[in-house]
Short mmCIF file of C-alpha atoms in Angstrom, two decimals:
data_model
loop_
_atom_site.label_atom_id
_atom_site.label_comp_id
_atom_site.label_asym_id
_atom_site.label_seq_id
_atom_site.Cartn_x
_atom_site.Cartn_y
_atom_site.Cartn_z
CA MET G 1258 13.07 -9.16 -3.81
CA MET G 1259 11.62 -7.56 -0.63
CA LEU G 1260 12.03 -3.86 -0.08
CA GLN G 1261 11.13 -2.28 3.26
CA TYR G 1262 10.36 1.40 3.31
CA TRP G 1263 10.77 3.63 6.27
CA THR G 1264 8.75 6.66 5.07
CA TRP G 1265 5.10 6.47 4.19
CA GLU G 1266 5.25 8.90 1.27
CA GLU G 1267 7.91 6.89 -0.49
CA PHE G 1268 6.16 3.58 0.11
CA SER G 1269 2.71 4.76 -1.06
CA LEU G 1270 4.11 6.26 -4.29
CA VAL G 1271 6.06 3.08 -5.26
CA ALA G 1272 3.21 0.77 -4.20
CA LYS G 1273 0.68 2.60 -6.32
CA LYS G 1274 3.06 2.46 -9.32
CA LEU G 1275 3.56 -1.26 -8.73
CA TYR G 1276 -0.19 -1.87 -8.66
CA LEU G 1277 -0.85 0.26 -11.78
CA ALA G 1278 1.89 -1.54 -13.72
CA ASP G 1279 -0.09 -4.82 -13.63
CA PRO G 1280 -3.27 -4.80 -11.55
CA MET G 1281 -4.02 -8.47 -12.25
CA LYS G 1282 -0.82 -9.62 -10.58
CA ALA G 1283 -0.79 -7.20 -7.64
CA CYS G 1284 -1.58 -8.40 -4.18
CA VAL G 1285 -2.10 -6.24 -1.09
CA VAL G 1286 -1.84 -7.70 2.43
CA LEU G 1287 -2.57 -5.87 5.71
CA LYS G 1288 -1.48 -7.49 8.96
CA TYR G 1289 -2.13 -6.08 12.44
CA ARG G 1290 -0.30 -7.37 15.52
CA HIS G 1291 -2.26 -6.57 18.60
CA SER G 1292 0.57 -7.59 20.96
CA ASP G 1293 2.82 -4.66 19.91
CA GLY G 1294 0.20 -2.53 18.12
CA SER G 1295 1.99 -2.64 14.75
CA LEU G 1296 0.46 -2.61 11.31
CA CYS G 1297 2.28 -4.06 8.26
CA ILE G 1298 1.18 -3.48 4.71
CA LYS G 1299 2.70 -5.42 1.86
CA VAL G 1300 2.17 -4.90 -1.86
CA THR G 1301 3.61 -7.55 -4.19
CA ASP G 1302 3.47 -8.65 -7.82
CA ASP G 1303 5.36 -11.95 -7.09
CA LEU G 1304 8.61 -10.39 -8.36
CA VAL G 1305 8.88 -7.41 -6.03
CA CYS G 1306 7.50 -7.19 -2.53
CA LEU G 1307 7.13 -3.78 -0.93
CA MET G 1308 6.60 -3.55 2.82
CA TYR G 1309 5.84 -0.77 5.30
CA ARG G 1310 5.49 -1.31 9.05
CA THR G 1311 4.30 1.22 11.65
CA ASP G 1312 2.94 1.54 15.14
CA GLN G 1313 2.04 5.21 14.85
CA VAL G 1314 -1.65 6.13 14.88
CA GLN G 1315 -1.29 8.78 12.14
CA ASP G 1316 0.37 6.26 9.88
CA VAL G 1317 -2.39 3.76 10.53
CA LYS G 1318 -4.87 6.37 9.28
CA LYS G 1319 -2.72 6.99 6.17
CA THR G 1320 -2.57 3.23 5.56
CA GLU G 1321 -6.35 2.96 5.85
CA LYS G 1322 -6.83 5.82 3.28
CA PHE G 1323 -4.27 4.23 0.93
CA HIS G 1324 -5.93 0.86 1.14
CA SER G 1325 -9.34 2.30 0.30
CA GLN G 1326 -7.82 4.10 -2.70
CA LEU G 1327 -6.37 0.80 -3.93
CA MET G 1328 -9.76 -0.87 -3.42
CA ARG G 1329 -11.36 1.92 -5.64
CA LEU G 1330 -8.74 1.24 -8.25
CA MET G 1331 -9.52 -2.50 -8.14
CA VAL G 1332 -13.18 -2.01 -8.81
CA ALA G 1333 -12.85 0.79 -11.35
CA LYS G 1334 -13.19 -0.06 -15.04
CA GLU G 1335 -10.55 2.41 -16.07
CA SER G 1336 -7.93 2.29 -13.34
CA LEU G 1337 -5.55 4.82 -14.90
CA SER G 1338 -8.12 7.63 -15.06
CA VAL G 1339 -9.21 6.85 -11.48
CA ALA G 1340 -5.60 6.89 -10.37
CA LEU G 1341 -5.16 10.35 -11.75
CA GLU G 1342 -8.23 11.55 -9.90
CA LEU G 1343 -6.88 10.26 -6.57
CA ASP G 1344 -3.61 12.21 -6.85
#
C-alpha cells in the first residue's frame, strides 16, 4: 500500500514511526529529478510505502535533516533512546 503525504510534518512523523517499528525491514530512498527540480523520499517496510515529493527549497532542507536523523538511528545501538533525543 503506497501512501503519499502532502505535508512534511505528517510524513516525517509517520515515517519515523514506521522505521522504529522494525528497523531491520525499513528502507529509505531519496530520488532527485534535476529536470523539474523535485525531490522524492520514500520510506517502506515492504508492506507500507510512504512517499513525500517536493520542489520547495525549504522542504529539501527538512528532508536532508530528516534523512540524517534516520542515519543516526541506523547506526545507534539503542535506537529508541536516540529517537527520543531527536524529538
